[in-house]
Amino acid sequence: MSIAPVTLPGVADARVGSVGLGAMGSPIAHNFSNAIPGLRVFDANAAAVDRFVAENPSAVRANGLADLAGCDVVVLSLPTSDIVDAVVLGDEGLLALLRPGSVVVDMGSSVPARTQRLAELAAQRGVALVDAPVSGGVARAREADLAVMVGGDAHAVERVRPLLEATAREVIVVGPAGSGHAAKALNNLLAASGLVAAAEAMLVGAEFGIDQATLLAVINAGSGRNNTTETKYEKFVLSRSFASGFTAQLMRKDVGIALDLAREQGMTIGLGEELGRIWNEATEALDPGADQTEVVRYLEGALGAVRPVGEDTPGPKSPRE
């Protein structure tokens, strides 16, 4: 996909850095590299930087955070708030290195309250913090087709919008700092709920003997369809590939963030709490790097399924089976 060069408002010859070259960070940085010549890239894994620079010749290796000191914008694609804090705070963190007027963009799934606090600390140094988590997964990241939900100061958001649009199908401004991360967690709460609900329905159908592809077609033609049934189930579950590109551990983290957010509002959400229980048990039972769709494998065992989804189903059970 061809991406037009980006000009950031009020910044001539913008210098942009990207920290984090994991499953999502790498394709996002690739899109930025297509739009911003001389993108500076850093990852704690030196091999990831080697690979990225080899595949993106216009990118510039950063050997440490200090090499990003001259950047106007630094984008973070990191897995947790703890890691974000480690990169941004401290004597050798980004806030100690960047000049006033710079912008830090957190595109990971961080804790909203911690994002709000980080934005306050950044503002004290004259640096803006924008939270801009994404939805769409690795495949859509590679196509620069992500949905980006943004929180932060309106002026800072508009400054980085052209950069975000280089990797996005849609950029949605949610509200002040932390709002983007809150929206992302709530979105993933729904996504995880949809996966579990779809799996339970499909497993019951399999036990009854309904052909799984047929049942999936029924659901997708009816009112029960959701993102899991439309985009994940056939490709990653029925095929038994379990390779959606997003781990069960990361989804567990996002579900936990959403549940904590609800509790902070004085709310107990029953379905969400039950989902959290199921997802915690599943994640503990699966291998550490298991894909989110492998939660179906856990449910097969937990529900006593004798006909795993994706296997041939010989027809409806008789009442005596």
Coordinates of C-alpha atoms in Angstrom, one line a residue:
M1 CA 0.0 0.0 0.0
S2 CA 1.4 3.4 -1.0
I3 CA 1.4 6.0 1.8
A4 CA 1.8 9.7 1.1
P5 CA 4.6 11.6 2.8
V6 CA 3.5 13.2 6.1
T7 CA 4.0 16.8 7.1
L8 CA 3.3 17.5 10.7
P9 CA 1.5 20.9 11.4
G10 CA 4.0 23.5 12.7
V11 CA 7.0 21.2 12.3
A12 CA 9.2 21.5 9.2
D13 CA 11.3 18.5 8.5
A14 CA 9.8 16.7 11.5
R15 CA 12.0 14.2 13.3
V16 CA 10.0 11.2 14.4
G17 CA 11.1 8.3 16.6
S18 CA 9.4 4.9 17.2
V19 CA 10.0 2.7 20.3
G20 CA 8.8 -0.9 20.2
L21 CA 9.1 -3.2 17.2
G22 CA 7.0 -6.1 18.3
A23 CA 4.1 -7.8 16.5
M24 CA 2.1 -4.5 16.2
G25 CA 4.9 -2.0 16.6
S26 CA 6.9 -3.2 13.6
P27 CA 4.1 -2.8 10.9
I28 CA 3.0 0.5 12.5
A29 CA 6.6 1.7 12.3
H30 CA 6.9 0.5 8.8
N31 CA 3.9 2.6 7.8
F32 CA 5.5 5.6 9.5
S33 CA 8.8 4.9 7.8
N34 CA 7.1 5.0 4.4
A35 CA 5.7 8.5 5.3
I36 CA 8.6 10.0 7.3
P37 CA 12.1 9.6 5.8
G38 CA 14.7 9.0 8.5
L39 CA 12.4 7.5 11.1
R40 CA 14.5 6.7 14.2
V41 CA 13.7 3.3 15.6
F42 CA 14.6 1.6 18.9
D43 CA 13.7 -1.6 20.6
A44 CA 15.3 -3.3 23.7
N45 CA 15.7 -6.3 21.4
A46 CA 18.6 -5.4 19.1
A47 CA 17.7 -8.1 16.6
A48 CA 14.3 -6.5 16.1
V49 CA 16.0 -3.3 15.2
D50 CA 18.4 -5.1 12.9
R51 CA 15.6 -6.7 11.1
F52 CA 13.5 -3.5 10.8
V53 CA 16.4 -1.4 9.4
A54 CA 17.2 -4.1 6.9
E55 CA 13.6 -4.2 5.7
N56 CA 13.2 -0.4 5.8
P57 CA 16.4 1.2 4.4
S58 CA 15.3 4.8 5.1
A59 CA 14.9 4.1 8.8
V60 CA 17.7 5.1 11.2
R61 CA 18.9 2.9 14.0
A62 CA 18.7 4.4 17.5
N63 CA 21.0 2.6 19.9
G64 CA 19.2 4.0 22.9
L65 CA 16.7 6.5 24.1
A66 CA 19.3 9.2 24.0
D67 CA 19.4 8.9 20.2
L68 CA 15.8 10.1 20.2
A69 CA 16.5 13.3 22.1
G70 CA 16.2 15.5 19.0
C71 CA 12.8 14.1 17.9
D72 CA 9.7 16.2 17.6
V73 CA 7.5 13.2 18.1
V74 CA 8.2 9.8 19.7
V75 CA 5.7 7.0 19.3
L76 CA 5.6 4.1 21.8
S77 CA 4.3 0.7 20.8
L78 CA 4.8 -1.1 24.2
P79 CA 2.9 -3.8 25.9
T80 CA 2.3 -2.4 29.5
S81 CA 2.1 0.8 31.5
D82 CA 5.1 -0.4 33.5
I83 CA 7.2 -0.5 30.4
V84 CA 5.9 2.8 29.2
D85 CA 6.8 4.4 32.6
A86 CA 10.2 2.9 32.4
V87 CA 10.8 4.5 29.0
V88 CA 9.2 7.9 29.7
L89 CA 10.2 8.6 33.3
G90 CA 13.5 8.6 35.2
D91 CA 16.8 10.4 34.7
E92 CA 17.4 8.7 31.3
G93 CA 13.8 8.6 30.2
L94 CA 12.2 10.5 27.4
L95 CA 10.9 13.3 29.5
A96 CA 14.5 14.1 30.6
L97 CA 15.6 14.0 27.0
L98 CA 13.0 15.6 24.8
R99 CA 12.7 19.4 24.3
P100 CA 9.7 21.4 25.3
G101 CA 7.1 21.3 22.6
S102 CA 7.7 17.6 21.8
V103 CA 4.9 15.0 21.7
V104 CA 5.0 11.4 23.1
V105 CA 2.4 9.2 21.5
D106 CA 1.5 6.0 23.4
M107 CA -0.1 3.5 21.0
G108 CA -0.1 0.6 23.4
S109 CA -2.9 -0.6 25.7
S110 CA -2.1 1.2 28.9
V111 CA -4.0 1.8 32.1
P112 CA -6.1 5.0 31.7
A113 CA -5.4 6.4 35.1
R114 CA -1.7 6.0 34.7
T115 CA -1.9 7.6 31.3
Q116 CA -3.6 10.6 32.9
R117 CA -0.8 10.9 35.5
L118 CA 1.9 10.5 32.9
A119 CA 0.3 13.3 30.8
E120 CA 0.4 15.6 33.9
L121 CA 4.1 14.8 34.5
A122 CA 4.8 15.4 30.8
A123 CA 3.0 18.7 30.8
Q124 CA 5.2 19.9 33.7
R125 CA 8.2 19.4 31.3
G126 CA 6.5 21.1 28.4
V127 CA 5.9 17.8 26.6
A128 CA 2.5 16.6 25.4
L129 CA 1.4 13.0 25.9
V130 CA -1.2 11.6 23.5
D131 CA -2.7 8.2 23.9
A132 CA -3.5 6.5 20.6
P133 CA -4.2 2.8 21.0
V134 CA -5.3 0.8 17.9
S135 CA -7.7 -1.8 16.9
G136 CA -7.5 -4.1 14.0
G137 CA -4.7 -6.6 14.6
V138 CA -1.5 -7.4 12.8
A139 CA -3.1 -8.0 9.4
R140 CA -4.7 -4.6 9.3
A141 CA -1.6 -2.9 10.7
R142 CA 0.3 -4.3 7.7
E143 CA -2.3 -2.7 5.4
A144 CA -2.3 0.7 7.2
D145 CA -6.0 0.0 7.9
L146 CA -6.1 0.3 11.7
A147 CA -8.7 2.2 13.8
V148 CA -7.0 4.6 16.2
M149 CA -8.7 6.0 19.2
V150 CA -7.1 9.1 20.5
G151 CA -6.9 11.0 23.8
G152 CA -5.0 14.1 24.7
D153 CA -4.7 17.9 24.4
A154 CA -6.6 19.0 21.2
H155 CA -3.6 20.9 19.8
A156 CA -1.2 18.0 20.3
V157 CA -3.7 15.6 18.8
E158 CA -4.0 17.7 15.7
R159 CA -0.2 17.9 15.4
V160 CA 0.2 14.1 15.3
R161 CA -3.0 13.3 13.4
P162 CA -1.3 13.2 10.0
L163 CA 1.2 10.7 11.4
L164 CA -1.5 8.5 12.8
E165 CA -3.4 8.6 9.5
A166 CA -0.3 7.0 7.9
T167 CA -1.2 3.8 9.7
A168 CA -5.0 4.2 10.1
R169 CA -8.2 3.7 8.2
E170 CA -9.9 5.9 10.8
V171 CA -8.7 8.2 13.6
I172 CA -11.3 8.9 16.3
V173 CA -10.7 11.6 18.9
V174 CA -12.2 10.3 22.1
G175 CA -11.4 13.1 24.6
P176 CA -8.7 14.2 27.0
A177 CA -5.6 12.1 28.0
G178 CA -6.5 8.6 29.0
S179 CA -9.7 8.5 27.0
G180 CA -8.2 6.6 24.1
H181 CA -6.8 3.9 26.5
A182 CA -10.2 3.7 28.2
A183 CA -12.0 3.2 24.9
K184 CA -9.5 0.6 23.8
A185 CA -9.9 -1.5 27.0
L186 CA -13.7 -1.4 26.7
N187 CA -13.5 -2.4 23.0
N188 CA -11.3 -5.4 23.9
L189 CA -13.7 -6.3 26.8
L190 CA -16.4 -6.6 24.1
A191 CA -14.0 -8.5 21.7
A192 CA -13.1 -11.0 24.4
S193 CA -16.7 -11.4 25.3
G194 CA -17.6 -12.1 21.7
L195 CA -14.9 -14.7 21.3
V196 CA -16.1 -16.7 24.4
A197 CA -19.7 -16.4 23.5
A198 CA -19.1 -17.5 19.9
A199 CA -17.0 -20.5 21.1
E200 CA -19.6 -21.6 23.6
A201 CA -22.4 -21.5 21.0
M202 CA -20.2 -23.3 18.4
L203 CA -19.2 -26.0 20.9
V204 CA -22.8 -26.7 21.8
G205 CA -23.6 -27.0 18.1
A206 CA -20.6 -29.4 17.6
E207 CA -21.8 -31.6 20.4
F208 CA -25.3 -31.8 18.9
G209 CA -23.7 -32.7 15.6
I210 CA -24.2 -29.6 13.5
D211 CA -21.6 -29.1 10.8
Q212 CA -19.4 -26.2 12.1
A213 CA -19.1 -24.4 8.8
T214 CA -22.8 -24.5 8.4
L215 CA -23.5 -23.2 11.9
L216 CA -21.0 -20.4 11.4
A217 CA -22.8 -19.5 8.2
V218 CA -26.1 -19.4 10.1
I219 CA -24.7 -17.1 12.8
N220 CA -23.1 -14.8 10.3
A221 CA -26.4 -14.5 8.4
G222 CA -28.3 -13.9 11.6
S223 CA -28.4 -11.6 14.5
G224 CA -25.7 -13.5 16.5
R225 CA -22.8 -12.5 14.3
N226 CA -19.9 -10.6 15.8
N227 CA -16.3 -9.8 14.9
T228 CA -15.1 -13.3 16.1
T229 CA -17.6 -15.1 13.9
E230 CA -17.0 -12.9 10.9
T231 CA -13.2 -12.5 10.9
K232 CA -11.6 -15.0 13.3
Y233 CA -13.5 -18.3 13.7
E234 CA -13.1 -19.9 10.3
K235 CA -9.5 -18.7 9.7
F236 CA -8.1 -19.3 13.1
V237 CA -10.3 -21.7 15.0
L238 CA -12.0 -24.1 12.5
S239 CA -8.6 -24.3 10.8
R240 CA -7.0 -25.1 14.2
S241 CA -4.2 -22.6 13.3
F242 CA -4.9 -20.4 16.3
A243 CA -2.7 -17.6 14.8
S244 CA -4.6 -14.3 15.0
G245 CA -1.4 -12.5 16.1
F246 CA -2.7 -11.3 19.5
T247 CA -1.9 -13.3 22.6
A248 CA -4.3 -14.5 25.3
Q249 CA -2.1 -12.8 27.9
L250 CA -2.4 -9.4 26.3
M251 CA -6.2 -9.8 26.0
R252 CA -6.3 -10.8 29.7
K253 CA -4.5 -7.6 30.5
D254 CA -6.9 -5.5 28.5
V255 CA -9.9 -7.2 30.1
G256 CA -8.4 -6.5 33.5
I257 CA -7.9 -2.8 32.6
A258 CA -11.6 -2.6 31.5
L259 CA -12.9 -4.3 34.7
D260 CA -10.7 -2.0 36.9
L261 CA -12.0 1.0 35.0
A262 CA -15.6 -0.1 35.8
R263 CA -14.8 -0.5 39.4
E264 CA -13.2 2.9 39.5
Q265 CA -16.5 4.3 38.4
G266 CA -18.2 2.4 41.2
M267 CA -19.7 -0.2 38.9
T268 CA -19.7 -4.0 39.0
I269 CA -20.5 -5.4 35.6
G270 CA -21.7 -9.0 35.9
L271 CA -21.0 -10.3 32.5
G272 CA -17.6 -8.6 32.5
E273 CA -16.6 -10.1 35.8
E274 CA -17.6 -13.6 34.6
L275 CA -15.6 -13.0 31.5
G276 CA -12.6 -12.0 33.6
R277 CA -12.9 -15.2 35.5
I278 CA -13.1 -17.4 32.4
W279 CA -10.3 -15.5 30.7
N280 CA -8.0 -15.7 33.8
E281 CA -8.6 -19.5 34.1
A282 CA -8.0 -20.0 30.4
T283 CA -4.8 -18.0 30.3
E284 CA -3.4 -19.9 33.3
A285 CA -4.2 -23.2 31.6
L286 CA -2.7 -22.3 28.2
D287 CA 1.0 -21.9 27.3
P288 CA 2.4 -18.4 28.0
G289 CA 2.5 -17.3 24.4
A290 CA -0.8 -18.8 23.4
D291 CA -2.9 -16.9 20.9
Q292 CA -6.2 -15.4 22.1
T293 CA -8.2 -17.8 19.9
E294 CA -6.7 -20.7 21.8
V295 CA -9.1 -19.9 24.6
V296 CA -11.5 -22.1 22.5
R297 CA -9.1 -25.0 23.2
Y298 CA -9.5 -24.3 26.9
L299 CA -13.3 -24.1 26.6
E300 CA -13.3 -27.5 24.8
G301 CA -11.8 -29.1 27.9
A302 CA -13.7 -27.0 30.5
L303 CA -17.0 -27.8 28.9
G304 CA -16.2 -31.5 28.3
A305 CA -16.5 -31.2 24.5
V306 CA -15.9 -34.5 22.8
R307 CA -16.0 -33.0 19.3
P308 CA -13.5 -30.2 19.1
V309 CA -14.5 -27.4 16.7
G310 CA -12.9 -27.9 13.3
E311 CA -13.3 -31.6 13.3
D312 CA -16.0 -33.4 11.3
T313 CA -19.3 -33.8 13.0
P314 CA -21.2 -36.9 12.1
G315 CA -24.7 -35.6 12.7
P316 CA -27.1 -34.9 15.6
K317 CA -26.7 -36.9 18.8
S318 CA -29.5 -39.2 19.7
P319 CA -31.0 -38.7 23.1
R320 CA -29.2 -41.8 24.4
E321 CA -25.7 -40.7 23.4

